[in-house]
CSV table of C-alpha atoms in Angstrom, one decimal:
chain,number,residue,atom,x,y,z
Y,1,ASP,CA,33.1,-14.1,10.4
Y,2,ALA,CA,35.3,-13.9,13.3
Y,3,ALA,CA,34.6,-10.2,13.8
Y,4,GLN,CA,30.9,-10.5,13.8
Y,5,ILE,CA,31.1,-13.5,16.4
Y,6,ALA,CA,33.2,-11.1,18.5
Y,7,ASP,CA,30.8,-8.2,18.1
Y,8,VAL,CA,27.9,-10.4,19.3
Y,9,GLN,CA,30.1,-12.0,22.0
Y,10,ARG,CA,30.7,-8.4,23.3
Y,11,VAL,CA,27.0,-7.5,23.3
Y,12,LEU,CA,26.0,-10.5,25.2
Y,13,GLU,CA,28.5,-9.9,27.8
Y,14,ARG,CA,27.7,-6.2,28.1
Y,15,PHE,CA,24.0,-6.9,28.8
Y,16,LYS,CA,24.6,-10.3,30.6
Y,17,LEU,CA,22.6,-12.2,28.0
Y,18,ARG,CA,22.8,-16.1,27.1
Y,19,VAL,CA,21.8,-17.5,23.8
Y,20,ALA,CA,19.2,-20.0,24.3
Y,21,CYS,CA,19.2,-21.7,20.8
Y,22,LEU,CA,20.9,-20.7,17.6
Y,23,ALA,CA,18.1,-20.2,14.9
Y,24,THR,CA,19.5,-22.0,11.8
Y,25,PRO,CA,18.2,-22.9,8.4
Y,26,ILE,CA,19.5,-26.3,8.6
Y,27,PHE,CA,17.5,-28.7,6.5
Y,28,LYS,CA,15.2,-26.1,5.4
Y,29,VAL,CA,15.5,-27.1,1.8
Y,30,ASP,CA,14.2,-29.4,-1.0
Y,31,TRP,CA,14.5,-33.0,-0.3
Y,32,PRO,CA,16.8,-34.3,-3.0
Y,33,GLY,CA,15.1,-36.6,-5.7
Y,34,ALA,CA,11.5,-35.8,-4.5
Y,35,PRO,CA,9.2,-33.5,-6.6
Y,36,LYS,CA,9.7,-29.9,-5.6
Y,37,SER,CA,7.8,-28.8,-2.7
Y,38,PRO,CA,5.0,-26.3,-3.0
Y,39,PHE,CA,6.4,-24.6,0.0
Y,40,SER,CA,10.0,-24.3,-1.5
Y,41,PRO,CA,10.7,-20.6,-1.6
Y,42,LYS,CA,11.0,-19.0,-5.1
Y,43,ARG,CA,14.0,-17.0,-3.8
Y,44,ASP,CA,16.3,-17.2,-0.9
Y,45,GLU,CA,14.9,-16.6,2.4
Y,46,PHE,CA,16.7,-14.0,4.7
Y,47,GLY,CA,19.8,-14.0,2.6
Y,48,ALA,CA,20.1,-18.0,3.2
Y,49,ASP,CA,20.2,-19.2,-0.4
Y,50,PHE,CA,21.5,-22.9,0.5
Y,51,THR,CA,21.2,-26.3,-1.1
Y,52,TYR,CA,20.9,-29.8,0.2
Y,53,LYS,CA,24.7,-30.0,-0.6
Y,54,ASP,CA,25.4,-27.2,1.8
Y,55,GLN,CA,23.7,-28.8,4.9
Y,56,GLU,CA,26.7,-30.7,6.1
Y,57,GLN,CA,28.9,-27.4,6.0
Y,58,LEU,CA,26.0,-25.4,7.8
Y,59,LEU,CA,25.8,-28.1,10.4
Y,60,GLU,CA,29.5,-28.0,11.1
Y,61,HIS,CA,29.4,-24.2,11.3
Y,62,ALA,CA,26.4,-24.1,13.7
Y,63,PHE,CA,28.5,-26.5,15.8
Y,64,GLU,CA,31.3,-23.9,15.9
Y,65,LEU,CA,28.7,-21.1,16.7
Y,66,ALA,CA,27.2,-23.1,19.4
Y,67,LYS,CA,30.6,-23.3,21.2
Y,68,ALA,CA,31.4,-19.7,20.5
Y,69,PHE,CA,28.1,-18.5,21.8
Y,70,ASN,CA,28.1,-21.0,24.8
Y,71,THR,CA,24.8,-22.6,24.0
Y,72,ASP,CA,23.8,-26.2,23.7
Y,73,ARG,CA,20.6,-25.8,21.3
Y,74,ILE,CA,20.7,-25.6,17.6
Y,75,ARG,CA,17.3,-25.3,15.6
Y,76,ILE,CA,16.9,-27.3,12.6
Y,77,PHE,CA,14.0,-28.5,10.3
Y,78,ASP,CA,13.3,-31.5,8.3
Y,79,PHE,CA,13.1,-30.3,4.6
Y,80,TRP,CA,10.3,-28.4,2.9
Y,81,ARG,CA,7.1,-30.5,3.1
Y,82,LEU,CA,6.5,-33.0,0.4
Y,83,GLU,CA,2.8,-33.8,-0.6
Y,84,ASP,CA,3.8,-37.4,-0.2
Y,85,GLN,CA,6.5,-38.1,2.5
Y,86,LYS,CA,6.2,-41.8,2.5
Y,87,PRO,CA,8.7,-42.7,-0.4
Y,88,HIS,CA,11.3,-40.4,1.4
Y,89,ARG,CA,10.6,-40.5,5.1
Y,90,ALA,CA,12.9,-43.2,6.1
Y,91,ALA,CA,15.7,-41.3,4.3
Y,92,ILE,CA,14.7,-38.1,5.8
Y,93,ASP,CA,15.0,-39.8,9.3
Y,94,ASP,CA,18.1,-41.2,8.5
Y,95,VAL,CA,19.7,-37.6,7.7
Y,96,VAL,CA,18.1,-36.1,11.0
Y,97,ARG,CA,19.2,-39.2,12.9
Y,98,ALA,CA,22.9,-38.8,11.8
Y,99,ALA,CA,22.8,-35.0,12.4
Y,100,ALA,CA,21.8,-35.9,16.0
Y,101,ALA,CA,24.5,-38.4,16.5
Y,102,LYS,CA,27.0,-35.7,15.5
Y,103,ALA,CA,25.4,-33.3,17.9
Y,104,ALA,CA,25.6,-36.0,20.7
Y,105,LYS,CA,29.3,-36.3,20.2
Y,106,ARG,CA,29.5,-32.5,20.7
Y,107,GLY,CA,27.3,-32.2,23.8
Y,108,VAL,CA,24.6,-30.3,21.7
Y,109,THR,CA,20.9,-30.8,21.3
Y,110,LEU,CA,19.3,-30.4,17.9
Y,111,VAL,CA,15.8,-28.8,18.4
Y,112,LEU,CA,13.8,-29.7,15.3
Y,113,GLU,CA,11.0,-27.1,14.9
Y,114,ASN,CA,7.7,-28.1,13.9
Y,115,GLU,CA,7.1,-25.9,10.9
Y,116,TYR,CA,3.9,-25.9,9.0
Y,117,ALA,CA,5.9,-25.8,5.7
Y,118,CYS,CA,8.1,-28.6,6.5
Y,119,ASN,CA,7.7,-32.4,6.7
Y,120,THR,CA,7.2,-32.4,10.7
Y,121,ALA,CA,4.5,-29.7,11.2
Y,122,THR,CA,2.4,-31.0,14.0
Y,123,GLY,CA,2.7,-32.6,17.5
Y,124,ALA,CA,1.5,-35.9,15.9
Y,125,GLU,CA,4.4,-35.7,13.2
Y,126,ALA,CA,6.7,-34.5,16.0
Y,127,GLY,CA,6.0,-37.5,18.2
Y,128,ARG,CA,6.4,-40.0,15.3
Y,129,LEU,CA,9.8,-38.3,14.6
Y,130,LEU,CA,10.9,-38.7,18.1
Y,131,ALA,CA,9.9,-42.3,18.4
Y,132,ALA,CA,11.7,-43.0,15.1
Y,133,ILE,CA,15.0,-41.2,16.3
Y,134,PRO,CA,15.1,-42.0,20.1
Y,135,ASP,CA,18.6,-40.2,20.4
Y,136,LYS,CA,18.4,-37.7,23.1
Y,137,ALA,CA,20.4,-35.2,21.1
Y,138,LEU,CA,17.2,-34.7,19.1
Y,139,ALA,CA,14.3,-32.7,20.6
Y,140,ILE,CA,11.5,-30.7,19.5
Y,141,THR,CA,10.9,-26.9,19.0
Y,142,TRP,CA,7.5,-26.8,19.9
Y,143,ASP,CA,5.5,-24.4,17.9
Y,144,PRO,CA,1.8,-24.5,18.6
Y,145,GLY,CA,1.0,-21.8,16.1
Y,146,ASN,CA,2.6,-24.2,13.2
Y,147,ALA,CA,0.6,-27.0,14.6
Y,148,GLN,CA,-2.7,-25.1,14.6
Y,149,PHE,CA,-2.0,-23.8,10.9
Y,150,ARG,CA,-2.0,-27.6,9.9
Y,151,ASP,CA,-5.4,-27.9,11.6
Y,152,GLU,CA,-4.2,-29.6,14.6
Y,153,SER,CA,-5.5,-28.5,18.0
Y,154,PRO,CA,-2.1,-27.6,19.7
Y,155,PHE,CA,-3.1,-28.2,23.2
Y,156,PRO,CA,-3.7,-30.5,24.6
Y,157,GLY,CA,-4.1,-32.5,21.4
Y,158,GLY,CA,-0.7,-32.0,19.5
Y,159,TYR,CA,1.3,-31.2,22.7
Y,160,GLU,CA,0.2,-34.6,24.3
Y,161,LYS,CA,1.8,-36.5,21.4
Y,162,ILE,CA,5.3,-35.3,22.0
Y,163,ALA,CA,7.4,-37.0,24.7
Y,164,LYS,CA,7.8,-34.6,27.4
Y,165,GLY,CA,11.4,-34.9,27.9
Y,166,ARG,CA,12.0,-34.3,24.4
Y,167,ILE,CA,10.7,-30.6,24.1
Y,168,GLY,CA,13.7,-28.6,23.9
Y,169,HIS,CA,12.5,-25.2,23.1
Y,170,VAL,CA,9.1,-23.6,22.8
Y,171,HIS,CA,7.7,-20.8,20.6
Y,172,ARG,CA,4.9,-18.3,21.3
Y,173,SER,CA,1.7,-19.1,19.3
Y,174,GLU,CA,1.1,-15.4,18.4
Y,175,GLU,CA,3.6,-15.8,15.5
Y,176,HIS,CA,0.7,-17.0,13.3
Y,177,THR,CA,-2.0,-14.4,13.7
Y,178,SER,CA,-3.3,-14.1,10.0
């Protein structure tokens, strides 16, 4: 709410910090009409109990937060991983493409994280997505740990599959140490 936003803005100002990227749960839901993903959580994650129908509202709210926190990056996903993406991949790309077009109008970049439990998990899959959606308002949050979790050699293998001008944020690979 407005009070929480003001509190965060005060902390950022006090410590001279900038928000690099909003970490949102946008599109980290099941794809409608597809079999339920084995990665779909049995309960809400971190209090984020959203459905596909909530995604447009979440995206609009993220645009408002990006402006409030003076950042031009919003992290998104591309839905819980389907065992067979082929029947749904073009429609998933269309949703991400439409979101990127909205972001472009606001001067914001959506940085889609390659998440092992989502449909774009590896560098190869990220490269495919970026080729399908050439809009510069879509980039990748490159997480080499997630690529490795999907049995891809993150560097140089997976990394080389991603257009270099389209990596908008990078995660450290120590996140997946199990």
